[in-house]
């Protein structure tokens, strides 16, 4: 978590505190979305489909991280 906050504070020069607060909100939203998607998947497709959902979400997160790194390469 600290690494995320430092990166955001370095990128958001004008409002770093607002940016770190927004990152916490995004993480909370991600937790809620994961729980919701897990519940829907469990109810509709069964417990055997949970690993497929987890793999898809991990792949989505990896694509997001790679996209973010391509937009803002490290120095």
Coordinates of N, CA, C and O in Angstrom, one line a residue:
X1 N 0.8 -1.2 0.0 CA 0.0 0.0 0.0 C 0.9 1.3 0.0 O 0.5 2.2 -0.7
X2 N 2.0 1.2 0.7 CA 2.8 2.4 0.8 C 3.4 2.7 -0.6 O 3.5 3.9 -0.9
X3 N 3.8 1.8 -1.4 CA 4.3 2.0 -2.7 C 3.3 2.7 -3.6 O 3.7 3.6 -4.4
X4 N 2.0 2.3 -3.5 CA 1.0 2.9 -4.3 C 0.9 4.3 -3.9 O 0.8 5.2 -4.8
X5 N 0.8 4.6 -2.6 CA 0.6 6.0 -2.1 C 1.8 6.9 -2.6 O 1.6 8.0 -3.0
X6 N 3.0 6.4 -2.5 CA 4.2 7.2 -2.9 C 4.1 7.5 -4.4 O 4.4 8.6 -4.8
X7 N 3.8 6.5 -5.2 CA 3.7 6.7 -6.6 C 2.6 7.8 -6.9 O 2.8 8.6 -7.8
X8 N 1.5 7.6 -6.3 CA 0.4 8.6 -6.6 C 0.8 10.0 -6.1 O 0.5 11.0 -6.8
X9 N 1.4 10.1 -5.0 CA 1.9 11.4 -4.5 C 2.9 12.0 -5.4 O 2.9 13.3 -5.6
X10 N 3.8 11.2 -6.0 CA 4.7 11.8 -6.9 C 4.1 12.2 -8.2 O 4.6 13.1 -8.9
X11 N 3.0 11.5 -8.6 CA 2.4 11.9 -9.9 C 1.4 13.1 -9.7 O 1.2 13.8 -10.7
X12 N 0.8 13.2 -8.6 CA -0.2 14.3 -8.3 C 0.5 15.4 -7.6 O 0.4 15.5 -6.3
X13 N 1.1 16.3 -8.3 CA 1.8 17.4 -7.6 C 1.0 18.4 -7.0 O 1.3 19.0 -5.9
X14 N -0.2 18.7 -7.6 CA -1.0 19.8 -7.1 C -1.9 19.4 -5.9 O -2.2 20.2 -5.0
X15 N -2.4 18.2 -5.8 CA -3.2 17.7 -4.7 C -2.9 16.3 -4.3 O -3.7 15.3 -4.5
X16 N -1.7 16.1 -3.7 CA -1.3 14.7 -3.4 C -2.2 14.0 -2.3 O -2.5 12.8 -2.4
X17 N -2.7 14.8 -1.4 CA -3.6 14.2 -0.3 C -4.9 13.8 -0.9 O -5.5 12.7 -0.6
X18 N -5.5 14.5 -1.8 CA -6.7 14.1 -2.5 C -6.5 12.9 -3.3 O -7.3 12.0 -3.4
X19 N -5.3 12.8 -4.0 CA -5.0 11.6 -4.8 C -4.9 10.4 -3.9 O -5.3 9.3 -4.3
X20 N -4.2 10.5 -2.8 CA -4.1 9.3 -1.9 C -5.4 8.9 -1.3 O -5.7 7.7 -1.2
X21 N -6.3 9.8 -1.0 CA -7.7 9.5 -0.6 C -8.4 8.8 -1.7 O -9.2 7.8 -1.4
X22 N -8.3 9.2 -2.9 CA -8.9 8.6 -4.0 C -8.4 7.2 -4.2 O -9.2 6.3 -4.6
X23 N -7.2 6.9 -4.0 CA -6.6 5.6 -4.1 C -7.2 4.7 -3.1 O -7.6 3.5 -3.4
X24 N -7.4 5.1 -1.9 CA -8.1 4.3 -0.8 C -9.5 4.0 -1.2 O -10.0 2.9 -1.1
X25 N -10.2 5.0 -1.8 CA -11.6 4.8 -2.3 C -11.6 3.8 -3.4 O -12.5 2.9 -3.4
X26 N -10.7 3.8 -4.3 CA -10.6 2.9 -5.4 C -10.4 1.4 -4.8 O -11.0 0.5 -5.3
X27 N -9.5 1.3 -3.8 CA -9.2 0.0 -3.3 C -10.5 -0.6 -2.6 O -10.8 -1.7 -2.6
X28 N -11.2 0.3 -1.8 CA -12.4 -0.1 -1.2 C -13.5 -0.5 -2.2 O -14.2 -1.5 -2.0
X29 N -13.6 0.2 -3.3 CA -14.5 -0.2 -4.4 C -14.1 -1.5 -5.0 O -15.0 -2.3 -5.3
X30 N -12.8 -1.7 -5.1 CA -12.4 -3.0 -5.7 C -12.7 -4.2 -4.7 O -13.1 -5.3 -5.2
X31 N -12.6 -4.0 -3.4 CA -13.0 -5.0 -2.5 C -14.4 -5.3 -2.6 O -14.9 -6.5 -2.6
X32 N -15.3 -4.3 -2.6 CA -16.7 -4.5 -2.7 C -17.1 -5.2 -4.0 O -17.9 -6.1 -4.1
X33 N -16.5 -4.7 -5.1 CA -16.8 -5.3 -6.5 C -16.4 -6.8 -6.5 O -17.1 -7.7 -7.0
X34 N -15.2 -7.1 -5.9 CA -14.8 -8.5 -5.8 C -15.7 -9.4 -5.0 O -16.0 -10.5 -5.5
X35 N -16.2 -8.9 -3.9 CA -17.1 -9.7 -3.1 C -18.5 -9.8 -3.9 O -19.1 -10.9 -3.8
X36 N -18.9 -8.8 -4.5 CA -20.2 -8.9 -5.3 C -20.0 -9.9 -6.4 O -20.9 -10.7 -6.6
X37 N -19.0 -9.7 -7.2 CA -18.8 -10.7 -8.3 C -18.6 -12.1 -7.9 O -19.1 -13.0 -8.5
X38 N -17.9 -12.3 -6.7 CA -17.8 -13.6 -6.2 C -19.1 -14.2 -5.8 O -19.4 -15.4 -6.0
X39 N -20.0 -13.4 -5.2 CA -21.3 -13.9 -4.8 C -22.2 -14.2 -5.9 O -22.9 -15.2 -5.9
X40 N -22.2 -13.3 -6.9 CA -23.0 -13.6 -8.1 C -22.5 -14.9 -8.8 O -23.3 -15.7 -9.3
X41 N -21.2 -15.0 -9.0 CA -20.6 -16.2 -9.6 C -21.0 -17.4 -8.8 O -21.3 -18.5 -9.4
X42 N -20.9 -17.4 -7.5 CA -21.2 -18.5 -6.7 C -22.6 -18.9 -6.8 O -22.9 -20.1 -6.9
X43 N -23.5 -18.0 -6.9 CA -24.9 -18.3 -7.0 C -25.4 -18.8 -8.3 O -26.3 -19.6 -8.5
X44 N -24.7 -18.2 -9.4 CA -25.2 -18.6 -10.7 C -24.4 -19.8 -11.3 O -25.1 -20.6 -12.0
X45 N -23.1 -19.8 -11.1 CA -22.3 -20.9 -11.8 C -21.8 -21.9 -10.9 O -21.3 -23.0 -11.3
X46 N -21.8 -21.7 -9.6 CA -21.3 -22.7 -8.6 C -19.9 -22.4 -8.2 O -19.2 -21.6 -8.7
X47 N -19.5 -23.2 -7.2 CA -18.2 -23.0 -6.6 C -17.0 -23.3 -7.5 O -15.9 -22.7 -7.3
X48 N -17.2 -24.2 -8.4 CA -16.1 -24.6 -9.4 C -15.7 -23.4 -10.3 O -14.6 -23.4 -10.8
X49 N -16.5 -22.4 -10.4 CA -16.2 -21.3 -11.3 C -15.5 -20.2 -10.6 O -15.0 -19.2 -11.2
X50 N -15.3 -20.2 -9.3 CA -14.6 -19.2 -8.5 C -13.2 -19.0 -9.0 O -12.7 -17.9 -9.1
X51 N -12.4 -20.1 -9.1 CA -11.0 -19.9 -9.6 C -11.0 -19.2 -11.0 O -10.0 -18.5 -11.3
X52 N -11.9 -19.5 -11.9 CA -11.9 -18.8 -13.2 C -12.2 -17.3 -13.0 O -11.6 -16.5 -13.7
X53 N -13.1 -17.0 -12.1 CA -13.3 -15.6 -11.9 C -12.1 -14.9 -11.3 O -11.7 -13.8 -11.7
X54 N -11.5 -15.6 -10.4 CA -10.2 -15.0 -9.7 C -9.1 -14.8 -10.8 O -8.4 -13.8 -10.8
X55 N -9.0 -15.8 -11.7 CA -8.0 -15.7 -12.7 C -8.3 -14.5 -13.7 O -7.4 -13.8 -14.1
X56 N -9.5 -14.4 -14.0 CA -9.9 -13.3 -14.9 C -9.7 -11.9 -14.2 O -9.2 -11.0 -14.9
X57 N -10.0 -11.8 -13.0 CA -9.8 -10.6 -12.3 C -8.3 -10.3 -12.1 O -7.9 -9.1 -12.2
X58 N -7.5 -11.3 -11.9 CA -6.1 -11.1 -11.8 C -5.5 -10.6 -13.1 O -4.6 -9.8 -13.2
X59 N -6.0 -11.2 -14.2 CA -5.5 -10.8 -15.5 C -5.9 -9.4 -15.8 O -5.2 -8.6 -16.4
X60 N -7.1 -9.0 -15.4 CA -7.6 -7.7 -15.6 C -6.7 -6.7 -14.8 O -6.4 -5.6 -15.4
X61 N -6.4 -7.0 -13.6 CA -5.5 -6.2 -12.8 C -4.1 -6.1 -13.4 O -3.5 -5.0 -13.4
X62 N -3.6 -7.1 -13.9 CA -2.3 -7.1 -14.6 C -2.3 -6.2 -15.8 O -1.4 -5.4 -16.0
X63 N -3.4 -6.3 -16.6 CA -3.5 -5.4 -17.8 C -3.6 -4.0 -17.4 O -3.0 -3.1 -18.0
X64 N -4.3 -3.7 -16.3 CA -4.4 -2.3 -15.8 C -3.0 -1.8 -15.3 O -2.7 -0.6 -15.6
X65 N -2.3 -2.6 -14.6 CA -1.0 -2.2 -14.2 C 0.0 -2.0 -15.3 O 0.8 -1.0 -15.3
X66 N 0.0 -2.9 -16.3 CA 0.8 -2.7 -17.5 C 0.5 -1.5 -18.2 O 1.3 -0.7 -18.7
X67 N -0.8 -1.2 -18.4 CA -1.3 0.0 -19.0 C -0.8 1.3 -18.3 O -0.4 2.3 -18.9
X68 N -0.9 1.2 -17.0 CA -0.5 2.4 -16.2 C 1.0 2.6 -16.3 O 1.5 3.7 -16.4
X69 N 1.8 1.5 -16.3 CA 3.2 1.7 -16.5 C 3.6 2.2 -17.9 O 4.6 2.9 -18.0
X70 N 2.8 1.8 -18.9 CA 3.1 2.3 -20.2 C 2.8 3.8 -20.3 O 3.4 4.5 -21.1
X71 N 1.8 4.3 -19.6 CA 1.5 5.7 -19.6 C 2.5 6.6 -18.8 O 2.8 7.7 -19.2
X72 N 3.0 6.0 -17.7 CA 3.9 6.7 -16.9 C 5.1 5.8 -16.6 O 5.2 5.2 -15.5
X73 N 6.0 5.7 -17.5 CA 7.2 4.9 -17.3 C 8.1 5.4 -16.1 O 8.1 6.6 -15.9
X74 N 8.7 4.5 -15.4 CA 9.6 4.9 -14.3 C 10.8 5.5 -14.9 O 11.3 5.2 -15.9
X75 N 11.4 6.4 -14.1 CA 12.6 7.1 -14.5 C 13.8 6.4 -14.0 O 13.9 5.7 -13.2

